[in-house]
Short mmCIF file of C-alpha atoms (C1' of nucleotides) in Angstrom, two decimals:
data_model
loop_
_atom_site.label_atom_id
_atom_site.label_comp_id
_atom_site.label_asym_id
_atom_site.label_seq_id
_atom_site.Cartn_x
_atom_site.Cartn_y
_atom_site.Cartn_z
CA MET A 1 43.84 180.51 -20.63
CA SER A 2 47.53 180.24 -19.65
CA SER A 3 47.55 176.13 -20.50
CA LYS A 4 46.33 177.65 -23.75
CA ALA A 5 48.60 180.15 -24.56
CA ARG A 6 51.71 177.33 -23.75
CA GLY A 7 49.79 174.73 -25.89
CA ALA A 8 49.67 176.95 -28.95
CA ALA A 9 53.51 178.20 -28.47
CA SER A 10 53.62 174.62 -29.47
CA SER A 11 55.28 171.44 -29.02
CA ARG A 12 54.21 170.71 -25.63
CA SER A 13 57.46 167.78 -24.82
CA GLN A 14 59.14 171.71 -24.65
CA ASP A 15 56.45 172.28 -21.41
CA PRO A 16 58.39 169.58 -18.79
CA ILE A 17 55.31 170.93 -16.04
CA ARG A 18 51.31 170.70 -16.96
CA LYS A 19 48.54 169.33 -16.49
CA PRO A 20 47.28 165.97 -17.65
CA LEU A 21 45.43 165.74 -20.59
CA ASP A 22 41.91 164.73 -19.97
CA ALA A 23 38.50 164.17 -22.31
CA ASP A 24 37.01 167.67 -21.08
CA ALA A 25 40.44 169.87 -22.05
CA VAL A 26 40.51 167.67 -25.10
CA ALA A 27 36.95 168.65 -26.08
CA THR A 28 37.55 172.25 -24.51
CA ALA A 29 40.57 173.11 -27.36
CA ALA A 30 38.50 171.65 -30.24
CA PHE A 31 35.73 173.72 -29.88
CA GLU A 32 37.41 176.47 -29.53
CA LEU A 33 38.68 175.92 -33.34
CA PHE A 34 35.21 174.56 -34.17
CA SER A 35 33.55 177.91 -33.50
CA ARG A 36 35.90 180.09 -35.17
CA GLN A 37 36.68 177.80 -37.75
CA GLY A 38 33.05 175.98 -38.06
CA TYR A 39 33.33 172.22 -37.60
CA ASN A 40 34.37 170.69 -40.77
CA ALA A 41 36.42 172.77 -41.84
CA THR A 42 38.76 171.64 -38.61
CA SER A 43 40.79 168.85 -38.58
CA LEU A 44 42.08 166.77 -35.40
CA ASP A 45 45.80 167.79 -37.12
CA GLN A 46 44.82 171.68 -35.90
CA VAL A 47 42.77 170.22 -32.70
CA ALA A 48 45.98 168.57 -32.55
CA SER A 49 48.61 171.34 -32.72
CA ALA A 50 46.94 173.40 -30.87
CA LEU A 51 46.84 170.98 -27.58
CA GLY A 52 51.16 170.16 -28.43
CA ILE A 53 50.42 166.52 -28.97
CA SER A 54 50.37 164.50 -32.21
CA LYS A 55 46.62 163.40 -33.59
CA ALA A 56 46.81 160.00 -32.79
CA ALA A 57 46.98 161.20 -29.12
CA ILE A 58 43.01 162.19 -29.11
CA TYR A 59 41.80 158.46 -29.57
CA TYR A 60 43.06 157.97 -26.48
CA HIS A 61 40.62 160.48 -25.24
CA HIS A 62 37.77 160.59 -27.47
CA ALA A 63 36.48 157.92 -30.16
CA GLY A 64 36.79 160.75 -32.93
CA LYS A 65 35.85 163.16 -34.12
CA GLU A 66 32.36 163.05 -33.84
CA ALA A 67 32.45 161.82 -30.25
CA ILE A 68 34.00 165.41 -29.54
CA LEU A 69 31.15 167.05 -30.60
CA ARG A 70 28.96 164.91 -28.36
CA HIS A 71 30.85 165.19 -25.93
CA GLY A 72 30.73 169.34 -25.80
CA LEU A 73 27.43 169.36 -27.04
CA ASP A 74 25.90 167.45 -24.57
CA ALA A 75 27.01 169.51 -21.75
CA ALA A 76 26.03 172.77 -23.42
CA MET A 77 22.58 171.00 -23.85
CA ALA A 78 22.20 169.97 -20.70
CA ALA A 79 23.32 173.26 -19.38
CA LEU A 80 20.17 174.89 -21.48
CA GLU A 81 17.47 172.37 -21.28
CA SER A 82 17.62 173.05 -16.77
CA MET A 83 17.55 176.42 -17.31
CA LEU A 84 14.54 176.36 -19.43
CA GLN A 85 12.67 174.24 -16.74
CA GLU A 86 13.80 177.23 -14.45
CA ALA A 87 11.80 179.09 -16.37
CA VAL A 88 9.29 176.96 -17.10
CA PHE A 89 8.29 175.71 -13.49
CA GLN A 90 8.36 179.46 -12.20
CA SER A 91 6.12 179.71 -9.72
CA THR A 92 2.79 180.40 -11.94
CA ALA A 93 2.16 183.41 -9.72
CA ASN A 94 4.70 185.31 -11.99
CA PRO A 95 3.52 186.52 -14.72
CA PRO A 96 4.32 184.81 -18.65
CA LEU A 97 6.71 187.68 -19.76
CA ASP A 98 7.85 187.86 -16.68
CA ARG A 99 9.41 184.27 -16.94
CA PHE A 100 9.95 184.71 -20.91
CA ALA A 101 12.32 187.58 -20.04
CA TYR A 102 14.03 185.97 -17.34
CA LEU A 103 14.20 182.65 -19.73
CA VAL A 104 16.03 185.47 -22.54
CA ARG A 105 18.79 186.84 -19.74
CA ARG A 106 19.48 183.21 -18.61
CA GLY A 107 20.03 182.57 -22.16
CA SER A 108 21.79 184.85 -22.77
CA GLN A 109 23.85 184.49 -19.82
CA ILE A 110 24.38 180.75 -20.83
CA GLY A 111 25.41 181.19 -24.55
CA LEU A 112 27.68 183.93 -23.66
CA ALA A 113 29.79 181.98 -21.13
CA HIS A 114 29.55 179.43 -22.97
CA LYS A 115 30.48 180.51 -26.10
CA ALA A 116 32.33 178.31 -28.20
CA THR A 117 29.64 175.37 -27.50
CA VAL A 118 26.64 177.48 -28.20
CA GLU A 119 28.27 178.40 -31.04
CA VAL A 120 28.96 174.83 -32.49
CA LEU A 121 25.38 173.37 -31.51
CA LEU A 122 23.53 176.80 -33.97
CA ARG A 123 25.55 175.78 -36.82
CA LEU A 124 24.36 172.08 -36.19
CA LYS A 125 22.36 171.25 -39.81
CA GLY A 126 21.88 167.78 -39.00
CA ASN A 127 24.26 166.04 -41.51
CA SER A 128 24.95 162.99 -39.45
CA GLU A 129 22.93 161.07 -36.54
CA ILE A 130 24.23 163.32 -33.70
CA GLU A 131 23.63 166.35 -35.03
CA ARG A 132 19.72 165.08 -35.61
CA SER A 133 19.05 164.15 -32.05
CA LEU A 134 21.09 167.80 -31.32
CA LEU A 135 18.82 169.50 -33.12
CA LYS A 136 16.06 168.17 -31.54
CA ARG A 137 16.50 168.77 -28.38
CA ARG A 138 16.95 172.33 -29.68
CA ARG A 139 13.30 172.59 -31.32
CA ALA A 140 12.58 171.57 -28.13
CA PHE A 141 13.78 173.88 -26.41
CA ASP A 142 12.17 176.53 -29.17
CA ALA A 143 8.76 174.99 -28.93
CA ALA A 144 8.90 175.71 -24.96
CA ALA A 145 9.64 179.45 -25.38
CA ALA A 146 6.80 179.63 -27.82
CA ALA A 147 3.58 177.86 -25.43
CA ILE A 148 5.47 180.61 -23.11
CA LEU A 149 4.04 183.26 -25.56
CA ARG A 150 0.99 181.55 -25.71
CA GLU A 151 0.59 181.57 -22.54
CA ALA A 152 1.23 185.31 -22.47
CA VAL A 153 -1.40 185.52 -25.73
CA THR A 154 -4.29 183.96 -24.08
CA THR A 155 -3.52 185.69 -20.76
CA GLY A 156 -3.92 188.84 -22.28
CA ASP A 157 -0.48 190.02 -22.05
CA LEU A 158 0.49 189.83 -25.22
CA GLN A 159 -1.54 191.35 -27.99
CA ALA A 160 -4.45 189.00 -29.02
CA GLY A 161 -3.77 187.88 -33.01
CA SER A 162 0.31 187.78 -31.52
CA ASN A 163 2.01 184.82 -33.77
CA PRO A 164 3.91 183.24 -30.33
CA THR A 165 6.06 180.36 -33.06
CA VAL A 166 7.10 183.41 -35.05
CA LEU A 167 7.59 185.45 -32.14
CA ALA A 168 9.33 182.83 -29.66
CA SER A 169 11.67 182.38 -32.97
CA LEU A 170 12.82 186.06 -33.25
CA SER A 171 13.69 186.37 -29.78
CA ILE A 172 15.71 183.37 -29.31
CA GLY A 173 17.11 184.30 -32.76
CA VAL A 174 18.64 187.57 -30.96
CA ILE A 175 20.20 185.79 -28.94
CA ASN A 176 21.36 183.32 -31.41
CA THR A 177 22.99 186.16 -33.16
CA LEU A 178 24.36 187.79 -30.02
CA VAL A 179 26.78 184.37 -30.05
CA GLU A 180 28.61 184.73 -32.95
CA TRP A 181 29.31 188.78 -32.86
CA TYR A 182 29.99 188.55 -28.91
CA ARG A 183 34.10 189.02 -28.27
CA PRO A 184 34.89 189.20 -24.70
CA ASP A 185 37.78 191.80 -26.17
CA ARG A 186 34.13 193.85 -26.31
CA ALA A 187 34.01 197.82 -24.88
CA ILE A 188 30.39 196.29 -23.34
CA PRO A 189 30.77 193.46 -20.49
CA ALA A 190 29.02 190.06 -21.06
CA GLY A 191 26.38 190.96 -17.50
CA GLU A 192 25.30 194.36 -18.94
CA LEU A 193 25.00 192.63 -22.73
CA ALA A 194 22.09 190.32 -21.40
CA GLU A 195 20.10 193.23 -19.87
CA VAL A 196 20.71 195.12 -23.12
CA VAL A 197 18.89 192.17 -24.47
CA VAL A 198 16.68 191.70 -22.32
CA ARG A 199 15.03 194.80 -23.30
CA PHE A 200 15.40 194.53 -26.97
CA VAL A 201 13.29 191.79 -26.94
CA MET A 202 11.18 193.64 -24.78
CA SER A 203 10.67 197.15 -26.77
CA GLY A 204 12.52 197.02 -29.09
CA LEU A 205 15.15 199.80 -30.38
CA PRO A 206 15.34 202.48 -26.84
CA ARG A 207 13.57 205.57 -28.62
CA THR A 208 12.49 208.76 -26.81
CA GLY A 209 9.60 208.71 -24.39
CA THR A 210 8.79 205.07 -24.73
CA GLU A 211 10.33 203.92 -21.20
CA ARG A 212 8.55 200.75 -19.90
CA ILE A 213 9.08 199.17 -17.54
CA MET B 1 10.83 173.67 -59.09
CA SER B 2 9.44 171.42 -62.66
CA SER B 3 13.47 171.20 -63.34
CA LYS B 4 15.09 170.63 -60.18
CA ALA B 5 12.56 167.90 -59.46
CA ARG B 6 13.52 166.72 -62.64
CA GLY B 7 17.28 167.33 -62.08
CA ALA B 8 16.69 165.48 -58.04
CA ALA B 9 15.25 162.02 -59.58
CA SER B 10 18.39 161.80 -61.80
CA SER B 11 20.34 160.71 -64.35
CA ARG B 12 20.19 164.06 -66.87
CA SER B 13 20.54 161.53 -69.84
CA GLN B 14 17.07 159.82 -69.89
CA ASP B 15 15.29 163.73 -69.89
CA PRO B 16 16.60 164.28 -73.67
CA ILE B 17 14.33 167.34 -73.42
CA ARG B 18 15.42 170.50 -71.18
CA LYS B 19 17.52 173.60 -70.74
CA PRO B 20 21.33 174.04 -71.30
CA LEU B 21 23.08 174.23 -68.08
CA ASP B 22 24.55 177.19 -67.50
CA ALA B 23 26.58 179.31 -64.57
CA ASP B 24 24.37 180.25 -62.84
CA ALA B 25 22.35 176.89 -62.83
CA VAL B 26 24.81 175.23 -61.91
CA ALA B 27 25.49 178.21 -58.77
CA THR B 28 21.72 177.94 -58.01
CA ALA B 29 21.57 174.24 -57.39
CA ALA B 30 25.40 174.65 -55.60
CA PHE B 31 23.36 176.90 -53.04
CA GLU B 32 21.17 174.88 -52.00
CA LEU B 33 22.83 172.29 -51.03
CA PHE B 34 25.25 174.23 -49.06
CA SER B 35 22.55 175.78 -47.53
CA ARG B 36 20.67 172.66 -46.42
CA GLN B 37 24.44 171.26 -45.69
CA GLY B 38 26.84 173.76 -44.99
CA TYR B 39 30.05 174.49 -47.77
CA ASN B 40 32.14 171.61 -46.90
CA ALA B 41 29.67 169.66 -45.47
CA THR B 42 28.27 169.51 -49.63
CA SER B 43 30.80 167.22 -52.17
CA LEU B 44 30.71 168.70 -56.31
CA ASP B 45 29.46 164.87 -56.69
CA GLN B 46 25.92 165.41 -54.60
CA VAL B 47 25.99 169.35 -56.54
CA ALA B 48 26.61 167.07 -59.99
CA SER B 49 23.92 164.40 -58.96
CA ALA B 50 21.22 167.24 -57.51
CA LEU B 51 21.65 168.13 -61.55
CA GLY B 52 21.82 165.26 -63.28
CA ILE B 53 25.41 165.94 -64.00
CA SER B 54 28.59 164.41 -63.97
CA LYS B 55 31.15 165.90 -61.17
CA ALA B 56 34.02 167.40 -63.83
CA ALA B 57 30.94 168.80 -66.44
CA ILE B 58 30.39 171.65 -63.11
CA TYR B 59 34.51 172.40 -64.60
CA TYR B 60 32.96 173.86 -67.11
CA HIS B 61 30.36 176.16 -65.56
CA HIS B 62 32.99 176.59 -62.91
CA ALA B 63 36.92 177.33 -62.02
CA GLY B 64 36.41 175.68 -58.83
CA LYS B 65 34.31 174.75 -55.45
CA GLU B 66 35.13 178.09 -54.60
CA ALA B 67 34.61 180.42 -57.61
CA ILE B 68 30.84 178.82 -56.85
CA LEU B 69 31.21 180.50 -53.85
CA ARG B 70 31.99 183.96 -55.36
CA HIS B 71 29.69 183.71 -58.15
CA GLY B 72 26.92 183.17 -55.35
CA LEU B 73 27.49 185.60 -53.10
CA ASP B 74 29.00 188.18 -55.30
CA ALA B 75 25.57 188.59 -56.49
CA ALA B 76 23.66 188.83 -52.63
CA MET B 77 26.06 191.15 -51.17
CA ALA B 78 25.12 193.69 -54.21
CA ALA B 79 21.82 192.65 -54.33
CA LEU B 80 22.84 193.94 -50.25
CA GLU B 81 24.74 196.27 -50.81
CA SER B 82 23.12 198.74 -52.90
CA MET B 83 19.87 197.87 -50.91
CA LEU B 84 21.76 200.11 -48.30
CA GLN B 85 22.42 202.59 -50.54
CA GLU B 86 18.95 203.16 -51.29
CA ALA B 87 18.03 203.79 -47.35
CA VAL B 88 21.49 205.83 -46.86
CA PHE B 89 21.39 207.90 -49.23
CA GLN B 90 17.42 208.92 -48.58
CA SER B 91 16.24 211.89 -48.20
CA THR B 92 17.81 213.36 -44.57
CA ALA B 93 14.59 215.20 -44.06
CA ASN B 94 13.60 211.75 -43.19
CA PRO B 95 13.95 210.84 -39.16
CA PRO B 96 16.91 207.77 -39.34
CA LEU B 97 14.80 205.56 -37.49
CA ASP B 98 12.66 205.94 -40.69
CA ARG B 99 15.51 205.03 -42.92
CA PHE B 100 16.77 202.47 -40.51
CA ALA B 101 12.87 200.90 -40.54
CA TYR B 102 13.59 200.61 -44.21
CA LEU B 103 16.63 198.97 -43.87
CA VAL B 104 15.41 196.24 -41.32
CA ARG B 105 11.98 195.62 -43.93
CA ARG B 106 14.25 195.53 -47.20
CA GLY B 107 16.68 193.91 -45.31
CA SER B 108 14.29 191.17 -43.90
CA GLN B 109 12.98 190.81 -47.40
CA ILE B 110 15.88 190.35 -49.60
CA GLY B 111 17.67 187.63 -47.08
CA LEU B 112 13.27 185.64 -47.95
CA ALA B 113 14.24 186.55 -51.41
CA HIS B 114 17.93 184.64 -51.96
CA LYS B 115 17.52 182.56 -48.81
CA ALA B 116 20.53 179.95 -49.99
CA THR B 117 22.71 182.18 -50.86
CA VAL B 118 22.08 185.18 -48.01
CA GLU B 119 22.67 181.47 -45.44
CA VAL B 120 26.23 180.56 -47.23
CA LEU B 121 26.41 184.42 -46.67
CA LEU B 122 26.45 184.56 -43.06
CA ARG B 123 27.74 181.13 -42.17
CA LEU B 124 30.96 182.04 -43.33
CA LYS B 125 34.10 182.29 -41.16
CA GLY B 126 37.06 183.37 -42.87
CA ASN B 127 38.47 180.67 -44.15
CA SER B 128 39.98 181.61 -46.86
CA GLU B 129 40.80 184.59 -48.99
CA ILE B 130 37.59 184.99 -50.43
CA GLU B 131 35.19 184.44 -47.82
CA ARG B 132 37.79 187.04 -46.01
CA SER B 133 36.90 189.43 -48.42
CA LEU B 134 33.05 188.55 -48.30
CA LEU B 135 32.88 189.15 -44.95
CA LYS B 136 34.57 192.38 -44.66
CA ARG B 137 31.97 193.84 -47.37
CA ARG B 138 29.53 192.56 -44.62
CA ARG B 139 31.14 194.39 -41.82
CA ALA B 140 30.63 197.71 -43.98
CA PHE B 141 27.53 196.79 -44.67
CA ASP B 142 26.62 196.64 -40.31
CA ALA B 143 28.62 199.09 -39.68
CA ALA B 144 26.70 201.58 -42.08
CA ALA B 145 23.40 200.39 -40.24
CA ALA B 146 25.18 201.70 -37.03
CA ALA B 147 25.91 205.04 -38.04
CA ILE B 148 22.49 205.56 -38.61
CA LEU B 149 21.26 204.19 -35.09
CA ARG B 150 24.17 206.61 -34.28
CA GLU B 151 22.49 209.76 -36.41
CA ALA B 152 19.41 208.74 -34.40
CA VAL B 153 21.52 208.92 -30.71
CA THR B 154 22.21 212.08 -32.13
CA THR B 155 18.88 213.46 -32.80
CA GLY B 156 17.65 212.45 -29.66
CA ASP B 157 15.01 209.64 -31.42
CA LEU B 158 17.29 207.27 -29.73
CA GLN B 159 17.56 207.16 -26.06
CA ALA B 160 21.32 208.71 -24.93
CA GLY B 161 23.36 206.28 -23.61
CA SER B 162 22.53 203.68 -25.86
CA ASN B 163 24.74 201.36 -28.00
CA PRO B 164 24.29 202.50 -31.92
CA THR B 165 26.14 200.08 -32.17
CA VAL B 166 25.23 196.28 -30.18
CA LEU B 167 21.60 198.17 -30.90
CA ALA B 168 22.69 197.59 -34.91
CA SER B 169 24.07 194.24 -34.65
CA LEU B 170 20.97 193.28 -32.39
CA SER B 171 18.61 194.07 -34.58
CA ILE B 172 20.13 192.93 -37.89
CA GLY B 173 20.65 189.60 -35.85
CA VAL B 174 17.54 189.43 -36.20
CA ILE B 175 16.95 189.26 -40.13
CA ASN B 176 19.90 186.85 -39.89
CA THR B 177 17.93 184.19 -37.73
CA LEU B 178 15.14 185.01 -39.99
CA VAL B 179 16.41 183.60 -43.07
CA GLU B 180 17.60 179.95 -40.83
CA TRP B 181 14.70 179.24 -39.67
CA TYR B 182 11.86 180.68 -42.00
CA ARG B 183 10.62 177.99 -44.71
CA PRO B 184 8.57 178.72 -47.50
CA ASP B 185 5.62 176.09 -46.40
CA ARG B 186 5.17 178.68 -42.98
CA ALA B 187 2.34 179.18 -41.71
CA ILE B 188 2.68 182.97 -42.27
CA PRO B 189 4.38 184.24 -46.12
CA ALA B 190 7.34 185.80 -45.99
CA GLY B 191 5.67 189.61 -47.25
CA GLU B 192 3.96 189.55 -43.74
CA LEU B 193 6.99 188.83 -41.95
CA ALA B 194 9.25 191.55 -42.97
CA GLU B 195 6.35 193.23 -41.35
CA VAL B 196 6.19 191.15 -38.12
CA VAL B 197 10.34 191.92 -37.60
CA VAL B 198 10.18 195.71 -38.62
CA ARG B 199 7.81 195.74 -35.54
CA PHE B 200 9.54 193.56 -33.27
CA VAL B 201 13.09 195.42 -34.21
CA MET B 202 11.17 198.98 -33.38
CA SER B 203 8.72 198.36 -30.50
CA GLY B 204 9.86 194.09 -29.10
CA LEU B 205 7.47 191.91 -27.85
CA PRO B 206 4.15 193.72 -28.89
CA ARG B 207 3.00 193.77 -25.29
CA THR B 208 -1.38 194.86 -24.48
CA GLY B 209 -0.69 198.99 -24.17
CA THR B 210 1.72 200.06 -25.70
CA GLU B 211 0.85 199.89 -29.19
CA ARG B 212 3.52 202.78 -31.32
CA ILE B 213 3.18 203.54 -34.24
"C1'" DG C 1 49.32 158.87 -22.81
"C1'" DT C 2 51.38 160.30 -26.30
"C1'" DC C 3 54.66 159.31 -29.91
"C1'" DT C 4 56.21 157.48 -35.32
"C1'" DA C 5 54.15 155.04 -39.19
"C1'" DT C 6 50.28 153.84 -42.18
"C1'" DA C 7 46.54 152.15 -44.23
"C1'" DC C 8 42.43 153.07 -45.93
"C1'" DC C 9 38.77 156.82 -48.63
"C1'" DT C 10 36.85 161.03 -49.27
"C1'" DG C 11 37.12 165.48 -52.52
"C1'" DG C 12 39.00 168.77 -55.30
"C1'" DA C 13 40.69 169.42 -59.73
"C1'" DT C 14 42.67 167.95 -64.93
"C1'" DA C 15 43.01 165.45 -69.41
"C1'" DG C 16 41.76 164.05 -73.01
"C1'" DA C 17 38.06 160.76 -75.68
"C1'" DC C 18 33.27 162.47 -77.77
"C1'" DG D 1 28.85 170.31 -72.93
"C1'" DT D 2 28.87 166.11 -70.79
"C1'" DC D 3 31.59 161.62 -70.15
"C1'" DT D 4 35.07 158.24 -68.21
"C1'" DA D 5 39.87 157.95 -66.29
"C1'" DT D 6 43.01 159.54 -62.86
"C1'" DC D 7 45.81 162.15 -60.21
"C1'" DC D 8 46.60 163.88 -56.07
"C1'" DA D 9 46.16 165.85 -51.59
"C1'" DG D 10 44.41 165.84 -47.08
"C1'" DG D 11 41.22 163.99 -43.61
"C1'" DT D 12 40.10 160.11 -40.02
"C1'" DA D 13 40.98 156.60 -37.80
"C1'" DT D 14 44.25 152.43 -36.19
"C1'" DA D 15 48.45 149.33 -35.28
"C1'" DG D 16 52.18 148.72 -32.08
"C1'" DA D 17 56.59 150.83 -29.97
"C1'" DC D 18 58.00 153.87 -26.19
#
DNA sequence: GTCTATACCTGGATAGAC
DNA sequence: GTCTATCCAGGTATAGAC
């Protein structure tokens, strides 16, 4: 944060001692802007001046704008996918709804921890080959979540006649939307928020006389 | 749809008899693309060729790209706001949670009916004065929804200690995310979906042995 | 590793004919 | 109302010096 404050201040030449930039640092600064303004609405000039370097210097670290996008989103998707593996392959002794709750909790935590990248990930529209490949991975994620709920229907934990695909989309949608409005300076800390999300997904609005689990 | 198929086919000059274009028709075509590709990623050239006209012709109907944005979003926000008035000023004899359920149901219906415009509305980042004024109206909407839940806490319908603001954001977030993934060609029709959303917000995942209202 | 300068192109917007 | 032609700003990317 201190390095960002300095960078934002401006011309980095006035800052004799500072950590040398690397690909990650450039990507982090870029995603901060991508998430606030949108990918297309952000120019490399803005990224450069946020870092206190010139636009051309960015090309030393990344092949181009899309390369930055891929760099950051690859990392975010990898984190989410490895979490999904944990959730899916958790002891099958655990009821499916427990595994789903785990997925929602961890998904919220990861989303909040990687807020900027995840926010960009969620706004992809498939306008390039890179975006389409990321979207494909995202859909695989959704499908895996739906599979857990489908299992919950067969075990009878979820009401017969429920639509697992739709319910999974709604549940994951809560996480997605969460990432868009949460600001770290909020009254409620991120850790608690993940729990609120889990309760909301499992039980909806906390009405009186309906305490469950 | 037939007019769109013709337009998409291409050069409108090969289409002797067709309804003359007006500002609404241009905006509708534009929002179809805005919602699929994003506002910034869509050029007026693309809008023009989708309509089968030249880019310059667009300027006869609208002052510019941002004017198209305002045209469509003004209409969408107006529909949402008038619905909110209904929900808020509904007979106070109705419990707050009933009014909130109404808001969620109608919000889902309106969102699905105006899918393209609402989707664009939800992706605004405040990059221009127009966008910021729309975002302000959106926040007022969220605040009004939160006020209903706050009332529900005071009446005891919602558990004491609940955070109405967060719960309102999560609830409205479900509607928002809904608009992003729903496709009319889905297995589930839009009408039913709104009911699923209401149940999800009020009760969460439909677990067995937890039927409530 | 970072700079300045610049090539090149896309996209929004305007002029003026029909 | 719609066209063709054109202007111009801004954005990605590259060249070459330091």
